[in-house]
XYZ file of C-alpha atoms in Angstrom:
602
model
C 22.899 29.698 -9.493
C 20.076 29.219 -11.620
C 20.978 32.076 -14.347
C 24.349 30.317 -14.684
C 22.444 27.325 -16.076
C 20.912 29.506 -19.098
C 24.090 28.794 -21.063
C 23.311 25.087 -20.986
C 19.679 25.768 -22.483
C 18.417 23.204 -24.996
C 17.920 24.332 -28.811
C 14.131 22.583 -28.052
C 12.501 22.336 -24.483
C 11.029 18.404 -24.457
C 7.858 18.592 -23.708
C 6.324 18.408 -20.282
C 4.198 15.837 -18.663
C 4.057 16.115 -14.844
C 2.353 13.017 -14.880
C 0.185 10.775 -17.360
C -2.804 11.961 -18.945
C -6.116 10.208 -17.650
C -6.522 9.205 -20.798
C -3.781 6.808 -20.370
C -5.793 4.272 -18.456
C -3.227 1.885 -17.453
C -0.901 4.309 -15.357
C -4.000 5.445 -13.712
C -5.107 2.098 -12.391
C -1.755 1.690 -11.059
C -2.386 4.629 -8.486
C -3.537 2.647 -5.162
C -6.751 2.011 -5.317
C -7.145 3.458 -1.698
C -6.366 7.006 -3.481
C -8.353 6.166 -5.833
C -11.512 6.387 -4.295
C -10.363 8.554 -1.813
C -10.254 11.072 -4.827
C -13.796 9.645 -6.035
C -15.369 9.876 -2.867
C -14.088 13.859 -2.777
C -15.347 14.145 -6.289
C -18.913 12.620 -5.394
C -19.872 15.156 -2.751
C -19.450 17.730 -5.483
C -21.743 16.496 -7.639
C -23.882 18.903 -9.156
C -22.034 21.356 -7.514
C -23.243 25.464 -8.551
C -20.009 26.730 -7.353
C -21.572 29.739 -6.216
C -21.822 33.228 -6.903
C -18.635 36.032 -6.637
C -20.790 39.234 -7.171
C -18.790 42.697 -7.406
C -19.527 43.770 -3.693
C -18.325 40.859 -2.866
C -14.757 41.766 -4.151
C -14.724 45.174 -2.896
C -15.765 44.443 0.858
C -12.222 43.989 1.422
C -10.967 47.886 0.705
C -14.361 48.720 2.660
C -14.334 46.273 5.859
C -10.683 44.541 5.722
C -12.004 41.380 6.183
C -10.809 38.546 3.884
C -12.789 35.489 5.316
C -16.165 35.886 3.654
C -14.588 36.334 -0.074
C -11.471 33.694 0.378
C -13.062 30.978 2.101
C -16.653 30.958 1.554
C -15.908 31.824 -2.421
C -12.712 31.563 -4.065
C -11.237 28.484 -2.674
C -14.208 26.449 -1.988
C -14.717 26.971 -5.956
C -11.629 26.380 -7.059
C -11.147 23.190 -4.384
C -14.075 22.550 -6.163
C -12.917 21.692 -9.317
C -10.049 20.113 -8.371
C -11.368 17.481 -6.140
C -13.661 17.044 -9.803
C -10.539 16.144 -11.899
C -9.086 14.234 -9.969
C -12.137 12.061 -9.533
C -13.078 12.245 -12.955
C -8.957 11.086 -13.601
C -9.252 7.827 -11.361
C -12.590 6.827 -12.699
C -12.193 7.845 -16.087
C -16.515 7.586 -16.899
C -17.765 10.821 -17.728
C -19.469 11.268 -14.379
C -17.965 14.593 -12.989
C -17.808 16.130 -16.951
C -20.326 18.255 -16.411
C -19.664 19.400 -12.933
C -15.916 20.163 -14.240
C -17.154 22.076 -17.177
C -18.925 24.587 -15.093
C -16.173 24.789 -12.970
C -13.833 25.991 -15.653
C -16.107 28.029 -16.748
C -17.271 30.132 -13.515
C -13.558 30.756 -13.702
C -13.317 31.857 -17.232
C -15.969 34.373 -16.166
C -14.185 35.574 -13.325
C -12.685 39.241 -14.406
C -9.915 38.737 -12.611
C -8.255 36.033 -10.464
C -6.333 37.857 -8.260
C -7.238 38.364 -4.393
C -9.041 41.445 -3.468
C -6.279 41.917 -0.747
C -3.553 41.493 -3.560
C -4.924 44.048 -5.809
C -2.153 46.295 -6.402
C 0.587 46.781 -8.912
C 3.180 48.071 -6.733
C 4.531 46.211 -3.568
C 2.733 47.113 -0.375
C 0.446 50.093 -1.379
C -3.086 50.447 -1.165
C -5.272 48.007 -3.222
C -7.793 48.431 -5.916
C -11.531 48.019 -5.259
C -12.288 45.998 -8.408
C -10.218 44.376 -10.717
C -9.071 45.937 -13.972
C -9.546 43.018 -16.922
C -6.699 44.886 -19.313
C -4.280 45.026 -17.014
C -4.610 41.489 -15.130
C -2.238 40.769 -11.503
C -0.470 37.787 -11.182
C -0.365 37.150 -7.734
C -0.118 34.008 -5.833
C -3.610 33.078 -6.642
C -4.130 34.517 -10.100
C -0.704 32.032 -10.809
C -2.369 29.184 -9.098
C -5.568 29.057 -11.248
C -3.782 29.596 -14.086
C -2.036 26.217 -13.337
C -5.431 24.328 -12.257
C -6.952 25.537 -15.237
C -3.725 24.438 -17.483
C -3.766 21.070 -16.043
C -7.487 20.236 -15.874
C -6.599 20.951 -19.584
C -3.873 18.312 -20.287
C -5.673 16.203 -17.621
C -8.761 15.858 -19.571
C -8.197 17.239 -22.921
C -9.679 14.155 -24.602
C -12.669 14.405 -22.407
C -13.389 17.360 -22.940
C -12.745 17.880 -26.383
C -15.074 15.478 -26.660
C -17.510 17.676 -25.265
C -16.504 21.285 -27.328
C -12.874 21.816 -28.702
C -13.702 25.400 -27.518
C -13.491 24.616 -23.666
C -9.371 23.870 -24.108
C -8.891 26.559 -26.013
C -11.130 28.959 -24.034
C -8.430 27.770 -20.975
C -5.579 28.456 -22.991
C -6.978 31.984 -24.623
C -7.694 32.845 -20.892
C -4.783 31.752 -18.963
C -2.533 33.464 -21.797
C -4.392 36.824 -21.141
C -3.981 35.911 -17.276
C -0.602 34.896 -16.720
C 1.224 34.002 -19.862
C 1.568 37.725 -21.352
C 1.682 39.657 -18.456
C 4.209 37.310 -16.879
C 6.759 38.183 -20.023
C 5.453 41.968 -20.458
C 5.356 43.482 -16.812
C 7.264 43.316 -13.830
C 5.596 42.291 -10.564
C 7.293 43.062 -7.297
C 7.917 39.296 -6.808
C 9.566 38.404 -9.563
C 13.204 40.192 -8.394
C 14.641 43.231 -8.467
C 18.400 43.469 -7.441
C 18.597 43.427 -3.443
C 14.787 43.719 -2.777
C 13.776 41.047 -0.096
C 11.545 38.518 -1.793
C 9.515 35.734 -0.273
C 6.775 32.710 -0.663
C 5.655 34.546 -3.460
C 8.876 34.426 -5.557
C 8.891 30.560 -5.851
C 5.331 29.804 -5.609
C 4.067 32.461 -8.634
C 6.977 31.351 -10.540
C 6.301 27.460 -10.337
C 2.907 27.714 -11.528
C 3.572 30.456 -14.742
C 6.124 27.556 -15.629
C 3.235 25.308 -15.462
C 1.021 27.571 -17.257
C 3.987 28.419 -19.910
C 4.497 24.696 -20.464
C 1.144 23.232 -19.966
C -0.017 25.031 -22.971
C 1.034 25.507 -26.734
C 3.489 28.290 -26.943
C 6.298 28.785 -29.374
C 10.314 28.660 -28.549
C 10.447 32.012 -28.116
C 7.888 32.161 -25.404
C 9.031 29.310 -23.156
C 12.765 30.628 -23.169
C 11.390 34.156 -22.420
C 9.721 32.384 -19.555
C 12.822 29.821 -18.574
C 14.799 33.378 -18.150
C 12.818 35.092 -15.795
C 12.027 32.487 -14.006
C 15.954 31.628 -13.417
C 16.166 35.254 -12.335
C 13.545 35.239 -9.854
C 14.885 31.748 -8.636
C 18.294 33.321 -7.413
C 16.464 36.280 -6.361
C 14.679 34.216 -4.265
C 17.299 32.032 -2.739
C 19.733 35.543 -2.326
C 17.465 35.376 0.940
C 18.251 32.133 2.158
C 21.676 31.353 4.187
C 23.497 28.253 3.028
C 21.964 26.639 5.946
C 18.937 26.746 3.686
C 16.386 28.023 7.245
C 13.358 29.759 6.177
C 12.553 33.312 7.951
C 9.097 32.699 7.414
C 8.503 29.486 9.194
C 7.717 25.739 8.773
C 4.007 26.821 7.740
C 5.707 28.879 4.765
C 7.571 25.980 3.662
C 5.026 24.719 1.755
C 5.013 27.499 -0.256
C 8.374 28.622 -0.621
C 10.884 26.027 -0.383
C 7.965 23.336 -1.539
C 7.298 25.784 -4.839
C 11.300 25.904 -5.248
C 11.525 21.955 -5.675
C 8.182 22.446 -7.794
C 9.884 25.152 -10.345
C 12.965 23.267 -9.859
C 11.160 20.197 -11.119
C 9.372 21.681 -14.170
C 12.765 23.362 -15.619
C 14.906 19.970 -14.968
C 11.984 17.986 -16.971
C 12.006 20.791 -19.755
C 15.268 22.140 -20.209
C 17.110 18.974 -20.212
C 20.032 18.571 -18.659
C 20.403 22.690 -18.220
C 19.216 22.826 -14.482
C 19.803 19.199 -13.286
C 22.787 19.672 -11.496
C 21.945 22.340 -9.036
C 19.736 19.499 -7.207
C 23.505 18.773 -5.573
C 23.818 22.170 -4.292
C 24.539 22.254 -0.618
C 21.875 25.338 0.101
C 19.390 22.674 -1.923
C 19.624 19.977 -0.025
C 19.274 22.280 3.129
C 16.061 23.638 1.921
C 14.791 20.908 1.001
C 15.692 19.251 4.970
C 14.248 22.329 6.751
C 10.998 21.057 7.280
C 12.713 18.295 8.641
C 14.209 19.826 11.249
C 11.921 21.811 12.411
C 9.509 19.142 13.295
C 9.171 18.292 17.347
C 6.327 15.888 17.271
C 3.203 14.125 14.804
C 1.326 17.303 14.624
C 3.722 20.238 15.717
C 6.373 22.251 14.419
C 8.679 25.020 15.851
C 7.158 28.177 15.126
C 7.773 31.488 14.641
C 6.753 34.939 12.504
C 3.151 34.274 11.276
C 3.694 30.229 11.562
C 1.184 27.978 13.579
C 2.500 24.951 15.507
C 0.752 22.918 13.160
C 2.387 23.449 9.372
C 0.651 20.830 8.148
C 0.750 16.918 6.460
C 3.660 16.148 4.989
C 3.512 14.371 1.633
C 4.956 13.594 -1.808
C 6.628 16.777 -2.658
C 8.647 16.507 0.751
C 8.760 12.676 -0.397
C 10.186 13.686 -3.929
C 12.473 16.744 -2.870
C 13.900 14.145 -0.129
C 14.620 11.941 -3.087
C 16.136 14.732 -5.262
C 18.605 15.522 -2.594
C 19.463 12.165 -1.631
C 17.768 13.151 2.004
C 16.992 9.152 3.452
C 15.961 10.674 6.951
C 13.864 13.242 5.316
C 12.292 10.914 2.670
C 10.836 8.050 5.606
C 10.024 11.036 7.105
C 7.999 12.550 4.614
C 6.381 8.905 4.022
C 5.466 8.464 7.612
C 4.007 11.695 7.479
C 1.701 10.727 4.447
C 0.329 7.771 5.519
C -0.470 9.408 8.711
C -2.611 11.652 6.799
C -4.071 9.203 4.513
C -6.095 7.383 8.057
C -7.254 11.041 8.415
C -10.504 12.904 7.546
C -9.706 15.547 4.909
C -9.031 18.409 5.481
C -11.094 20.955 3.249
C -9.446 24.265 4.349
C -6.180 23.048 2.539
C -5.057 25.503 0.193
C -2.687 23.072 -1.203
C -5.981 20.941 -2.657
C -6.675 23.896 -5.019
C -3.100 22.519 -6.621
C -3.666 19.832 -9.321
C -0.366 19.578 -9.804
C 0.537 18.734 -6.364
C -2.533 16.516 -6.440
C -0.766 14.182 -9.949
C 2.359 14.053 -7.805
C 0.771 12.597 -4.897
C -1.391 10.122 -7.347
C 1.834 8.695 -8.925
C 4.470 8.911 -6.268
C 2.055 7.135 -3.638
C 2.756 3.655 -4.327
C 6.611 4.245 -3.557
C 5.423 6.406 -0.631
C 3.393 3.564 0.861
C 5.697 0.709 0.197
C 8.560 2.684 2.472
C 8.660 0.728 5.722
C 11.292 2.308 8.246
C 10.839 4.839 10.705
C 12.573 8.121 9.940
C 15.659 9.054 12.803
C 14.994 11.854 14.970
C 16.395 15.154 13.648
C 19.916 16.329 15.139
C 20.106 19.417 16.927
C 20.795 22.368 14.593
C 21.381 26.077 15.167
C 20.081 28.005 11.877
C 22.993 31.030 11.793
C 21.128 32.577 8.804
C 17.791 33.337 11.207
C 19.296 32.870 14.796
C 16.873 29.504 15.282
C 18.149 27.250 17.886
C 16.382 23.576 17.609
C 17.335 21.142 20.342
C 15.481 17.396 21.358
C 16.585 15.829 24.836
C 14.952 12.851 25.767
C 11.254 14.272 26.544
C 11.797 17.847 25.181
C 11.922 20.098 22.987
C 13.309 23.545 22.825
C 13.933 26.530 20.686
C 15.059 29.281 20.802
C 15.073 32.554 18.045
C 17.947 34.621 17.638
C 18.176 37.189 14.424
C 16.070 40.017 14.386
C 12.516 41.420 14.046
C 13.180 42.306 10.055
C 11.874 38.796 8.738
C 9.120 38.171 6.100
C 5.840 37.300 8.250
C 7.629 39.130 11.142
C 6.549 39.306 14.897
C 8.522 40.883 17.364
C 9.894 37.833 19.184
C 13.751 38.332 19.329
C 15.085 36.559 21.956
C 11.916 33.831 22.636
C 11.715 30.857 23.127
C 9.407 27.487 22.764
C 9.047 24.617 24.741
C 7.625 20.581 24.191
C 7.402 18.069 26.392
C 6.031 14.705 25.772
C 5.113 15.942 21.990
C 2.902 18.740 23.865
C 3.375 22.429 24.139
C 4.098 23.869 27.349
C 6.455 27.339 26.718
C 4.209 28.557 23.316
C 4.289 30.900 20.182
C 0.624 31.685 19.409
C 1.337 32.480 15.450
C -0.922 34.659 14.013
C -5.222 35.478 13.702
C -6.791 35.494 10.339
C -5.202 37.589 7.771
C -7.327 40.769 7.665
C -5.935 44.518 6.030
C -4.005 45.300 9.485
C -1.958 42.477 9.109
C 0.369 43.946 6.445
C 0.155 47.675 6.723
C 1.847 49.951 8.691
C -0.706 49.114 11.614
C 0.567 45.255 11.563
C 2.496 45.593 15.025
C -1.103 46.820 16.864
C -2.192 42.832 16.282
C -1.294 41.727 19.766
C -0.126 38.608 18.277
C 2.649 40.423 16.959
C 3.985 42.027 19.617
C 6.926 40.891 22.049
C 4.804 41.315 25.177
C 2.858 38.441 23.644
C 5.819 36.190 23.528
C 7.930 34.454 26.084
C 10.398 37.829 26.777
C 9.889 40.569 29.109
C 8.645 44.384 28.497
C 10.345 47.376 30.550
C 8.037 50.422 31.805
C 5.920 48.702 29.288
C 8.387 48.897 26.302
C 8.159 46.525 23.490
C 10.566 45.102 21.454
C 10.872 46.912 17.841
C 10.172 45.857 14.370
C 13.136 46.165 11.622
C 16.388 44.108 10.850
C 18.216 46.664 12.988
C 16.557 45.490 16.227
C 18.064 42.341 16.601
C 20.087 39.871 18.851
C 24.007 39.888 19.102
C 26.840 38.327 20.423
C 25.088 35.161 20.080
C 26.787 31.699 21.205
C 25.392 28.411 20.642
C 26.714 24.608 21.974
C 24.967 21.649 20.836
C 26.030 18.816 22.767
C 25.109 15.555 23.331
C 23.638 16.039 26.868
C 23.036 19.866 26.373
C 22.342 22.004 23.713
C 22.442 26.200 24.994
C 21.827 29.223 23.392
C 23.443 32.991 25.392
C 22.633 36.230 23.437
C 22.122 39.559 23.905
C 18.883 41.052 23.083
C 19.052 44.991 24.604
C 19.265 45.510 20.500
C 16.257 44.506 19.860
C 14.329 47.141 22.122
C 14.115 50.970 21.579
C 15.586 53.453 24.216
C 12.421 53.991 25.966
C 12.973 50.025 27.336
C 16.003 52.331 29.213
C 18.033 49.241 28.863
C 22.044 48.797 28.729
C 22.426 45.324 28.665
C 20.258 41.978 28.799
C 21.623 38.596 28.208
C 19.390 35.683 27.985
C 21.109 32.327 28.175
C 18.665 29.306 27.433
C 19.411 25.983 27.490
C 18.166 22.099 27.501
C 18.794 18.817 28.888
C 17.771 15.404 29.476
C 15.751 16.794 32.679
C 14.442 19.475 31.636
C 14.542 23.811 30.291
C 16.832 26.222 32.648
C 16.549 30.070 31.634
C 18.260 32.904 32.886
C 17.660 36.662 32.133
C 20.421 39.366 33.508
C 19.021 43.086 32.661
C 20.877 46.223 33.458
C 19.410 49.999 33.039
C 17.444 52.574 34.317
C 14.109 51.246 33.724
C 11.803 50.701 36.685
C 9.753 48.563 36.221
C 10.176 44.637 34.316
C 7.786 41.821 33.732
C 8.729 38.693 32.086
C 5.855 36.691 29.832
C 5.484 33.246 29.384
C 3.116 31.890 27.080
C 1.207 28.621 27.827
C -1.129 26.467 26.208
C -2.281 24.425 29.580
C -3.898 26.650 33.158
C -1.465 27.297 35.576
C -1.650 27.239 38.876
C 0.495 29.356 40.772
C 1.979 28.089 44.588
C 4.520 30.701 45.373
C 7.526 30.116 42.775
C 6.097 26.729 41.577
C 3.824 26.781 39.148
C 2.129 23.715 37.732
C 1.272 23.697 34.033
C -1.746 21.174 33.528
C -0.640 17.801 33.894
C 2.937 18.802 31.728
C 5.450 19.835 34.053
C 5.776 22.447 36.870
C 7.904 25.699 36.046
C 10.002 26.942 38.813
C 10.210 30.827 38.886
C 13.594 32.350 41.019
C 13.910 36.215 41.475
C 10.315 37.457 40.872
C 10.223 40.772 42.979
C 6.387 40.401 43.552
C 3.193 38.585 42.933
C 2.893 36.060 39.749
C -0.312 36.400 37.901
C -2.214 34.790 35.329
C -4.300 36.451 32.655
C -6.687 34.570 31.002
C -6.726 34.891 27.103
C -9.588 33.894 24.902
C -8.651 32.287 21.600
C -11.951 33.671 19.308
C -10.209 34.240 16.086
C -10.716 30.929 13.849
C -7.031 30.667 12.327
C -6.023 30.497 16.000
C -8.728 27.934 16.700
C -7.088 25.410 14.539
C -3.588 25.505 16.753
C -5.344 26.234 20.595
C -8.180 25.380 22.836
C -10.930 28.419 23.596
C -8.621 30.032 26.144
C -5.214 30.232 27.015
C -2.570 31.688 29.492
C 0.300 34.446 29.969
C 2.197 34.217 33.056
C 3.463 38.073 34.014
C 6.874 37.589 36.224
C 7.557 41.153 37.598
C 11.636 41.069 38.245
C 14.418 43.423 38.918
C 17.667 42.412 37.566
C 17.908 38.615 37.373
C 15.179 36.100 36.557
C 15.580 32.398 36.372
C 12.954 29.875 35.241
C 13.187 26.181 35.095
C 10.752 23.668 33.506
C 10.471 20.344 33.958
């Protein structure tokens, strides 16, 4: 797709302004005011601002402890959030007043050796990583990428400010992001840039966005920039090899952001410099249904249908949904994405937002805003879709919400949740996924699948003697069958694939459907196991009356063919990732059965 555009490559790429300078005061006062000092007021608490201190031991405690919390968010992105939040409020007030506090920013960075993660540290895809960082041989991984581009932008931001200052701080940014990304990004081949039939992810679009911003945010010759426009075009249709023409992303809404978010932002970039080479492609049908996935997957204000490592809530939605929506002609997705931001602009902000490292993503919000706020409808509620690519069911009947996950338990961010299922009513969660804990070395190793959150015994499916569903592509649903209706929407597969032989299972069909009144599920096993118990997942404390239990003040759930005692365990939610999704505790239902279990919720 995209390498087929190469032939269509300018003789000159124009060059590339993803928004107005700040020294261009008039387009600046046209961003509402409201933003404005939103950005000001963000800018003002940073005010003399030391942006701490990233000592060596600091770096290494992840290859001695595993943790990544102290470094990441008490560090790296609280300096780099930093200095952001500092441009931009510098940008809308345009007085000198944050000069200072963004000069040390850029140049705590400059100073860092390398820019990299600690748990990223490796040269080769999923093998051990490096202690320290070696300066000669720099990684560009997502993060290394994503300075590069705040530092590149702060650059063309402020470049009259702060040449006014020293000439030497622009062209220290542009010596250092060269040595960072620029060179190694043409020279050496990182596992996320494509290579024939490898899987790729997140990473694919999102480092390749921002080395285009880096590439053409700074002064580089022809040969450089089509260098760049080349791989990236690779990596672009390695990346979207991946995706179905249904356009469903295997690592869930939260991963949007990043993947098909950093698509539309690479997609951007190239259309602006390399006109009218890549233009076209925003009619392709697997574009438009990338860009709409985030669309469907949304069941209420604050939650999404998750899966893999995905939490119920993906996040705000905002002006690169609002654009992409735009780009592919997508009216329910574009009011959508507008009712979305202005929901988030009556909110407090959120500081833990990775995406406010992005300045980028901050100058499209600035200048797309005032279209944003001046949209007045209310988006349509999403139709009911089945996702063949991934095997995710999405279904909305009056008060509910279902889905239901097909495929296999080979995606990127995997859990082991073939077969499982989700359920809303009223906007609230009653059947749950709990996503993922706080990304520590376990979580992608060889040891991932001894996280409890990973496992299938964790999810709305049964175990048998205790067996677990398996992790790879080859454990997986089949003979699936989907009807989306008007009154019903139903989902029958079977799911005996996706468990090893020690489940001792010959068949088991789950059929799972939804309507106006309510969630019907019915599980038919067959084997020699002895022993099955089904889990359901809730957010609300059940209480159990027999067969009936009650779930809070949602709904009851109606259990039929349990061959003994329902319980409830009790599970405390300590880990802070999982804090921002659930209350301190919450609750898995064990259902033992035989050979047929049926549950209704309603």
């Amino acid at each position: 797709m995209f390498t087929e555009c190469l032939q269509n490559l300018p003789k000159e790429f124009a060059a590339y302004r993803p928004c107005p300078p700040a020294a261009e005061r008039g387009a600046w006062e046209r961003v509402p005011k409201n933003l404005r000092e939103r950005y000001k007021m963000r800018g003002e608490r940073l005010l003399g601002n030391d942006y701490g201190v990233m000592t060596a031991t600091d770096y290494m405690e992840f290859c001695k402890s595993g943790d990544r919390f102290i470094f990441e968010q008490t560090k790296y992105f609280p300096r780099r959030r930093a200095l952001a939040d500092l441009v931009m409020a510098e940008c809308s007030e345009y007085e000198g007043r944050f000069i200072d506090d963004i000069i040390n920013g850029i140049f705590a960075m400059l100073g860092e050796v390398g820019w990299q993660l600690p748990a990223h540290n490796s040269y080769i895809r999923d093998t051990p990583t490096l202690p320290l960082p070696d300066m000669q041989n720099p990684v560009i991984d997502l993060f290394a990428a994503e300075t590069g581009a705040l530092l590149s932008m702060a650059a063309y931001l402020l470049k009259d400010k702060l040449d006014a200052v020293s000439p030497a701080i622009c062209v220290n940014i542009e010596a250092a992001v060269n040595e960072h990304i620029v060179a190694p990004y043409l020279t050496q081949h990182f596992w996320w840039m494509g290579d024939g039939d490898e899987p790729m992810c997140n990473w694919t679009s999102w480092c390749t966005q921002n080395c285009l911003l880096c590439v053409f945010l700074t002064k580089q010759p022809l040969d450089i920039r089509t260098a760049a426009v080349k791989k990236a075009a690779y990596s672009l249709d390695c990346f979207l090899k991946d995706y179905g023409d249904d356009g469903c992303c295997n690592e869930g809404a939260q991963y949007y952001s990043h993947a098909g978010l950093a698509l539309f932002g690479a997609m951007e970039i190239l259309s602006a410099a390399a006109l009218p080479a890549f233009n076209m492609l925003w009619r392709e049908k697997k574009i438009k249904n990338v860009a709409a996935y985030i669309y469907n997957m949304n069941v209420a204000p604050d939650y999404y249908i998750n899966f893999a490592d995905c939490s119920p809530h993906a996040g705000l939605r905002g002006a690169r949904e609002y654009l992409f929506a735009k780009r592919t002609a997508n009216e329910d997705m574009r009011l959508f994405a507008a009712a979305d931001f202005k929901r988030g602009l009556a909110q407090n902000d959120d500081n833990s937002d990775i995406a406010r490292i992005n300045l980028y993503y901050l100058a499209l919000e600035a200048f797309c805003a005032a279209d944003i706020l001046a949209e007045t409808q209310a988006p349509a509620q999403p139709a009911d879709i089945y996702y063949d690519s991934v095997g995710v069911l999405i279904a909305r009947k009056g008060r509910y919400a279902f889905a239901a996950k097909a495929g296999g338990n080979g995606d990127s961010h995997n859990h082991n949740d073939t077969g499982s299922v989700t359920l809303y009513k009223n906007g609230e969660p009653f059947l749950i996924d709990v996503g993922v804990e706080t990304y520590c070395k376990k979580t992608f190793s060889p040891q991932r699948y001894e996280i409890w959150t990973m496992q299938s015994a964790w999810h709305n499916l049964p175990t048998f003697d205790s067996a677990m569903q398996h992790d790879g592509a080859q454990f997986c649903a089949s003979d699936v069958e989907t009807s989306l209706e008007a009154d019903k929407a139903e989902i029958k597969m079977q799911l005996a694939g996706a468990y090893g032989e020690e489940a001792h299972l010959t068949s088991f069909i789950r059929r799972a459907a939804l309507t106006f009144d309510g969630f019907e599920m019915k599980d038919e096993c067959c084997g020699s196991y002895k022993n099955a118990v089904l889990t359901l997942m809730l957010r609300e404390k059940p209480q159990i009356d027999g067969d009936i239990i009650k779930v809070g003040d949602l709904g009851e759930i109606k259990i039929t063919g349990a061959s003994g005692e329902i319980t409830t365990e009790t599970v405390p939610i300590t880990d802070l990732r999982l804090r921002t999704a659930w209350p301190d505790t919450i609750y898995r239902l064990q259902v033992p059965f035989d050979g047929e279990i049926e549950v209704s919720a309603e």
